[in-house]
Short mmCIF file of C-alpha atoms in Angstrom, two decimals:
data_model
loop_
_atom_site.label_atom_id
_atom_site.label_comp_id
_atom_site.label_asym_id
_atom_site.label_seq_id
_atom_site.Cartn_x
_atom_site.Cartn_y
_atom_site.Cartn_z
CA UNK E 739 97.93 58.31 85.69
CA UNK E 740 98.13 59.60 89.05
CA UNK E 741 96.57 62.72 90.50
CA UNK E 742 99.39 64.10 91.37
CA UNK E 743 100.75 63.31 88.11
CA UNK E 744 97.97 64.23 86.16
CA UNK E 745 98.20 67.29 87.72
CA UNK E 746 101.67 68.68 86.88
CA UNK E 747 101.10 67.32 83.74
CA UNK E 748 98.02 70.15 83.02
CA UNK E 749 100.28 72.95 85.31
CA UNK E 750 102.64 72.21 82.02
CA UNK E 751 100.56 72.70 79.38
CA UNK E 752 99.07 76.02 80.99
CA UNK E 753 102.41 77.06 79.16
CA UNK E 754 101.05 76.26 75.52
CA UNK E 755 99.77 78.35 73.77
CA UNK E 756 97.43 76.92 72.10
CA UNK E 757 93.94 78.18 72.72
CA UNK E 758 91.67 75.04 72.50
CA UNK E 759 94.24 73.05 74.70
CA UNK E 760 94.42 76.14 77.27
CA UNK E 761 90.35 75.98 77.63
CA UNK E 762 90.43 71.68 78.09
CA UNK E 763 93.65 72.17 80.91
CA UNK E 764 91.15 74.81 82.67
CA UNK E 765 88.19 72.68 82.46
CA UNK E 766 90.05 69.51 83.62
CA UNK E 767 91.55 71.72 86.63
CA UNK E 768 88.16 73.07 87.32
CA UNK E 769 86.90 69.31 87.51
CA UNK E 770 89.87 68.30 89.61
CA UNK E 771 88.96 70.80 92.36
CA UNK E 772 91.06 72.06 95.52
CA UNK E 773 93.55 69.13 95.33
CA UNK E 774 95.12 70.63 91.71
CA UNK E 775 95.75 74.26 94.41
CA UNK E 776 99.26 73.38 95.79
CA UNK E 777 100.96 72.92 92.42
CA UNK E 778 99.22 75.46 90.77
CA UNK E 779 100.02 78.03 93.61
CA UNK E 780 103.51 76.73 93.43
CA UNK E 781 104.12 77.39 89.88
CA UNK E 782 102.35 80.47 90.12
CA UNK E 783 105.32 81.75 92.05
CA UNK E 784 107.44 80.29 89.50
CA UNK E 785 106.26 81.62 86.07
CA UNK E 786 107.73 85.09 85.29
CA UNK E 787 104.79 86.20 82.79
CA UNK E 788 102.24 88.66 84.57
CA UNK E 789 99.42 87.21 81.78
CA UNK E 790 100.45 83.71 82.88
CA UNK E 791 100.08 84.39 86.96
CA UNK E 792 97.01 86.10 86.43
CA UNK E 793 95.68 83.44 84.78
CA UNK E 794 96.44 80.76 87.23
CA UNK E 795 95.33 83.14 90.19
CA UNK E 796 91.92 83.18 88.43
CA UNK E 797 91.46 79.32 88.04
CA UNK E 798 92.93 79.25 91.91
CA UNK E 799 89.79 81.69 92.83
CA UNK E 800 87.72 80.15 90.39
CA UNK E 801 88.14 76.42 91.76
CA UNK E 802 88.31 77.88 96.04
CA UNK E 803 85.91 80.57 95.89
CA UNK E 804 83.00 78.01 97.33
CA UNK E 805 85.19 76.91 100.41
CA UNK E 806 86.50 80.26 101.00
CA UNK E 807 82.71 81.85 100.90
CA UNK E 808 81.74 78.88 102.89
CA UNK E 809 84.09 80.00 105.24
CA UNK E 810 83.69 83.52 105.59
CA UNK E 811 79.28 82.98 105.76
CA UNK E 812 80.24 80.62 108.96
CA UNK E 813 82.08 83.71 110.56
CA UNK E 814 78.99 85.94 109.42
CA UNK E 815 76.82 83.49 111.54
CA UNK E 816 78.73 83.67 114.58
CA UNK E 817 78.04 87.30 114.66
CA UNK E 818 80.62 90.05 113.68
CA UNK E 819 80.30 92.16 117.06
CA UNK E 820 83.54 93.03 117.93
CA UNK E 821 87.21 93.79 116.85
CA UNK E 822 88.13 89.99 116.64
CA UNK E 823 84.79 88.70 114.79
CA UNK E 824 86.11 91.80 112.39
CA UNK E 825 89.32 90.74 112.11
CA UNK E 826 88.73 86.74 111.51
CA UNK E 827 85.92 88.03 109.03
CA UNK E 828 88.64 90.61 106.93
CA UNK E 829 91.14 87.87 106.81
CA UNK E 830 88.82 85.35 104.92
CA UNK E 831 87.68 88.28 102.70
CA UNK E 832 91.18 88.47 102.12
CA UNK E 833 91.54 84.54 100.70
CA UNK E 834 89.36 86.09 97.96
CA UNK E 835 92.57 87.81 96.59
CA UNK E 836 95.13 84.82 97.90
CA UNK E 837 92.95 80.77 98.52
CA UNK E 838 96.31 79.76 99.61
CA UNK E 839 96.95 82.85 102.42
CA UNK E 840 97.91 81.48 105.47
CA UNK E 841 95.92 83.66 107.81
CA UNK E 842 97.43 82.96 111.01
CA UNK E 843 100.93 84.45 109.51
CA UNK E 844 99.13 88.02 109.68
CA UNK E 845 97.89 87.45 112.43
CA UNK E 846 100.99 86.91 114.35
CA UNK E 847 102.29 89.89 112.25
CA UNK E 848 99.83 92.31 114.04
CA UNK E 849 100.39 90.07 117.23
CA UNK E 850 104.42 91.43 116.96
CA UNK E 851 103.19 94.77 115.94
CA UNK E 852 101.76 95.54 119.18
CA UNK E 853 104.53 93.73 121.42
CA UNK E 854 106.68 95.93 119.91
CA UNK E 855 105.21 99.40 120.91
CA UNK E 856 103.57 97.72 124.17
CA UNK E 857 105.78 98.66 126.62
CA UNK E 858 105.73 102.41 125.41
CA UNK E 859 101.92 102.35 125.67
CA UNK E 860 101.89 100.37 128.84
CA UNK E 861 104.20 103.05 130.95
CA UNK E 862 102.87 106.33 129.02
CA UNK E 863 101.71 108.75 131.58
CA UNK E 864 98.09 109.52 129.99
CA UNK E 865 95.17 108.90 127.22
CA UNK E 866 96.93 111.00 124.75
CA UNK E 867 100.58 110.01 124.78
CA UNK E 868 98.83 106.05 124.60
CA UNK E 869 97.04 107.15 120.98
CA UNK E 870 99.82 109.37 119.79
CA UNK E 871 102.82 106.06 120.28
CA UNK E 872 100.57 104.21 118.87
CA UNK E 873 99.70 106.72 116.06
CA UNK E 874 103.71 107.26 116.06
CA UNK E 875 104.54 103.87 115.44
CA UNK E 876 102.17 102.95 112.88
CA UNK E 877 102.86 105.77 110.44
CA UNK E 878 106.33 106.64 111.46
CA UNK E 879 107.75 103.41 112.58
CA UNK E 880 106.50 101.02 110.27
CA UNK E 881 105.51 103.57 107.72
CA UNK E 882 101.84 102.71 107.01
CA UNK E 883 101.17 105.05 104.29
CA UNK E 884 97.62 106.37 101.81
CA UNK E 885 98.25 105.17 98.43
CA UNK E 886 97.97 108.15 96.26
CA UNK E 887 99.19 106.91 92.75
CA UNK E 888 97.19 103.42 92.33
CA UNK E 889 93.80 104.47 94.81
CA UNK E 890 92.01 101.53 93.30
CA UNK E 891 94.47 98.99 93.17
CA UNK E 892 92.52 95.93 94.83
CA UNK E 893 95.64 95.65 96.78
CA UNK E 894 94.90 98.50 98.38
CA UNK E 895 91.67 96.51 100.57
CA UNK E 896 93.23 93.10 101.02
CA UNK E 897 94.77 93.53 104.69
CA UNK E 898 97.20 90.98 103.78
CA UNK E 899 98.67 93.28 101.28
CA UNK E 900 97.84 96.29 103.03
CA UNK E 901 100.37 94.46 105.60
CA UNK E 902 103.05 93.69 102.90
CA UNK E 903 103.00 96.62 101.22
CA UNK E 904 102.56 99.71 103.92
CA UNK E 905 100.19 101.06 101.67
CA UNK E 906 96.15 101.25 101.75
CA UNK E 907 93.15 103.02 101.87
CA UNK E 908 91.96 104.99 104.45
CA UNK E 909 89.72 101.98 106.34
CA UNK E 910 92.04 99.58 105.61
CA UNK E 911 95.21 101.69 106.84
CA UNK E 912 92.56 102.23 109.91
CA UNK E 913 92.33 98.88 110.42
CA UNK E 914 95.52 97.77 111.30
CA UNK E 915 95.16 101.32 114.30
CA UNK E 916 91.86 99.25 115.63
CA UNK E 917 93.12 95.70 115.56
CA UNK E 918 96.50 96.75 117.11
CA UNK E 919 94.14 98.90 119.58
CA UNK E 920 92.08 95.52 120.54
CA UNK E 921 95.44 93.68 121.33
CA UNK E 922 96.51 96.93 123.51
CA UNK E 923 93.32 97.56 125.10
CA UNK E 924 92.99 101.26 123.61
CA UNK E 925 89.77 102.82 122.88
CA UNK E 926 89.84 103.29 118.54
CA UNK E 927 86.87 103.15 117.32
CA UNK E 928 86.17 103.34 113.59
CA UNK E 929 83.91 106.07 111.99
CA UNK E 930 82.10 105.53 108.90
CA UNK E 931 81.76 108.83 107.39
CA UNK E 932 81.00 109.43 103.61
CA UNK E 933 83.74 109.31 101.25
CA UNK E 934 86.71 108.86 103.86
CA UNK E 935 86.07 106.64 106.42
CA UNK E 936 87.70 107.39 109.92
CA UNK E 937 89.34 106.83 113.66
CA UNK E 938 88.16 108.03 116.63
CA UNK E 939 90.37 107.83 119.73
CA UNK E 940 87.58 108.36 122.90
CA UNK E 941 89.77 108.69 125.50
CA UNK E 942 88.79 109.64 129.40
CA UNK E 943 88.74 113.26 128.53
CA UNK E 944 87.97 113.73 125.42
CA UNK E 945 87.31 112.44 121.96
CA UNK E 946 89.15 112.90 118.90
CA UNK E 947 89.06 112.27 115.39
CA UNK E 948 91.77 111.07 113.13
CA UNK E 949 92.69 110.74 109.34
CA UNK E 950 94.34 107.39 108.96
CA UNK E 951 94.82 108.29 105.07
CA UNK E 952 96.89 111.38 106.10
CA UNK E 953 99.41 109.86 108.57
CA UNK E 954 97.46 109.52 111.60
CA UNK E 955 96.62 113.37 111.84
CA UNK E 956 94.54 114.84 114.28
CA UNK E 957 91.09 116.48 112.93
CA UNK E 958 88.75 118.27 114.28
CA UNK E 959 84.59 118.01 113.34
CA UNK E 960 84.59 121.47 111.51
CA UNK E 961 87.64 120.17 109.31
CA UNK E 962 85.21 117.25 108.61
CA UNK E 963 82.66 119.22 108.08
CA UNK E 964 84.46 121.31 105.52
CA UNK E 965 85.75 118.24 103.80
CA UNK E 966 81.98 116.79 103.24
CA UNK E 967 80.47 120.31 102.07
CA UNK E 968 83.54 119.96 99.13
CA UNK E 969 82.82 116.82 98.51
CA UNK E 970 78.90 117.52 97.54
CA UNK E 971 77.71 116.06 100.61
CA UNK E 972 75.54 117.52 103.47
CA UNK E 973 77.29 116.72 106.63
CA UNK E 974 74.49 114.98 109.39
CA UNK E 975 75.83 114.05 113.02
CA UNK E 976 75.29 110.58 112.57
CA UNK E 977 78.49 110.53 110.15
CA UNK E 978 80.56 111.37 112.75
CA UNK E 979 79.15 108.30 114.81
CA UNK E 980 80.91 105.04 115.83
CA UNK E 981 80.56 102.16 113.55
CA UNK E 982 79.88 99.03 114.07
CA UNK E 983 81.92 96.19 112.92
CA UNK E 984 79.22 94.49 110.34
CA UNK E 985 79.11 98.27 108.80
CA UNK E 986 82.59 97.91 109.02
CA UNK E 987 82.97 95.10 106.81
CA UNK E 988 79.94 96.28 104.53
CA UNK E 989 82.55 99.07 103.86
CA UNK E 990 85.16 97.03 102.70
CA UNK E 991 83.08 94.66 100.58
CA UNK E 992 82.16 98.08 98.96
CA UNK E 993 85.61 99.49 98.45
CA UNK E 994 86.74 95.98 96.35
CA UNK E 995 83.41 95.79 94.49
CA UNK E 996 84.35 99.72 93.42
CA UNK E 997 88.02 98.34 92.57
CA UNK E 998 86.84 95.23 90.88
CA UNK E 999 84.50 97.20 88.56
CA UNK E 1000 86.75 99.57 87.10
CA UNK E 1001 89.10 96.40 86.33
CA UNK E 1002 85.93 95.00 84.94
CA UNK E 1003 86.62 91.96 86.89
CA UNK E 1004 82.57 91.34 86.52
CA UNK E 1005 82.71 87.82 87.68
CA UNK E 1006 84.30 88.59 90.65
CA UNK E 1007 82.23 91.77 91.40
CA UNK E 1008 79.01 89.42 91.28
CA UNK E 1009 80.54 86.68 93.88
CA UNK E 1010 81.30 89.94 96.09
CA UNK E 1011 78.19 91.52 95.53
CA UNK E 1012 76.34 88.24 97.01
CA UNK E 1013 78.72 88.65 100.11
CA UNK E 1014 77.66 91.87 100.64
CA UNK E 1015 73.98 91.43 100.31
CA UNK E 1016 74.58 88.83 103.39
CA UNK E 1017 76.59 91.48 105.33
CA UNK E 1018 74.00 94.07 105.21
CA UNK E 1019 71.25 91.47 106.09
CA UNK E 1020 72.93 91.71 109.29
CA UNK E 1021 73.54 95.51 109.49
CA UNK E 1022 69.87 96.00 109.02
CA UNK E 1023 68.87 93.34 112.03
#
């Protein structure tokens, strides 16, 4: 028998169910490796039953999650320093959620995202009107949103979905702001302060904070302040400081880990726990 055949042949009997031939089509998958992908990503999109995609996404992770960590410790060691490095990196974390993601497709997404609002930002008059038609478009125009009812949907983290959707946390909802700012050549910075992580616009003037959870609103330090007291924690001016883009990512890593573990998703919390332990090797260099 053929690969290929072989191959549909075991995609069909993920439908049976019985339970001992279930575990031998997931072993023989597992042995067949990356070439089994395309047909089983295919009839993922195919099969109606939520219990049946789910369990075809897992033996997708389960059979690509070596190539795709390969992948994303290769970024790691050509240094996450900047906005792209960050960007290339949270697209391969992404492939965690989707092997088969085709990358470059967001990309180009973001890419169209800022040719569309470039020519407002290239002829505004000052610092200010640049951040707000930027702010503007982001939570107006394409109506970027904070998820409120599903906070630790894992969906919530992945860009790619954070793209599809609209909807996202408040670092990932800040990260399409900063890598829309790179391509426009606008000073964003990201903050990481506790709990609710942050934008900073530092313009020629001044500097000013921003809640990318709350529709791109402007804040000011005592708000922030306020909001960390509440929260149990004792605000300290280095919260309020620009963060790099390796404590950037550490952040992410984090926020799935936290979304992972109340799925109890334990496998995949250990892979993503390894990641970050790399990550913060570098944050602490």
């Amino acid at each position: 028998m053929s690969s290929k055949s072989e191959i549909e042949s075991l995609v069909y009997l993920l439908d049976d169910p019985d339970p001992y031939i279930h575990t031998e089509v997931k072993n023989r998958l597992y042995e067949l490796g990356e070439q089994a992908v395309p047909l089983l990503d295919q009839h993922k999109s195919e099969v109606e039953n939520e219990e049946d995609r789910e369990l075809i996404r897992e033996i997708i992770q389960w059979i690509t999650y070596s190539s795709v960590e390969e992948d994303f410790l290769d970024v790691l060691e050509g240094g996450v320093n900047n906005l792209k490095q960050l960007e290339d990196a949270v697209f391969i974390l992404s492939r965690f959620e989707n092997p088969t993601l085709r990358e470059s497709e967001y990309k180009h997404k973001l890419d169209r995202f800022s040719q569309m609002i470039g020519d407002e930002v290239r002829y505004s008059l000052d610092d200010s009107q640049k951040m707000h038609a930027v702010l503007d478009f982001v939570f107006t125009d394409l109506g970027f949103t904070g998820s409120t009812t599903d906070y630790y949907n894992p969906e919530n983290s992945f860009l790619h979905r954070v793209i599809d959707r609209r909807e996202g946390l408040p670092i990932s909802l800040a990260l399409i702001v900063l890598f829309l700012g790179r391509r426009l050549n606008l000073p964003f910075h990201g903050v990481n302060m506790p709990i609710h992580f942050m934008l900073k616009y530092k313009g020629e003037v001044e500097e000013v904070m921003i809640d990318p959870f709350d529709h791109g609103k402007l804040v000011n330090y005592n708000q922030c302040y306020y909001f960390l007291k509440q929260n149990g924690v004792e605000p300290q001016s280095t919260h309020f400081e620009t963060a790099d883009e390796t404590e950037i990512l550490a952040r992410c890593i984090r926020n799935l880990i936290n979304s992972y573990e109340k799925l109890d998703k334990l496998d995949i919390v250990e892979s993503l726990k390894k990641l970050l332990n790399t990550v913060e090797t570098l944050v602490r260099q």
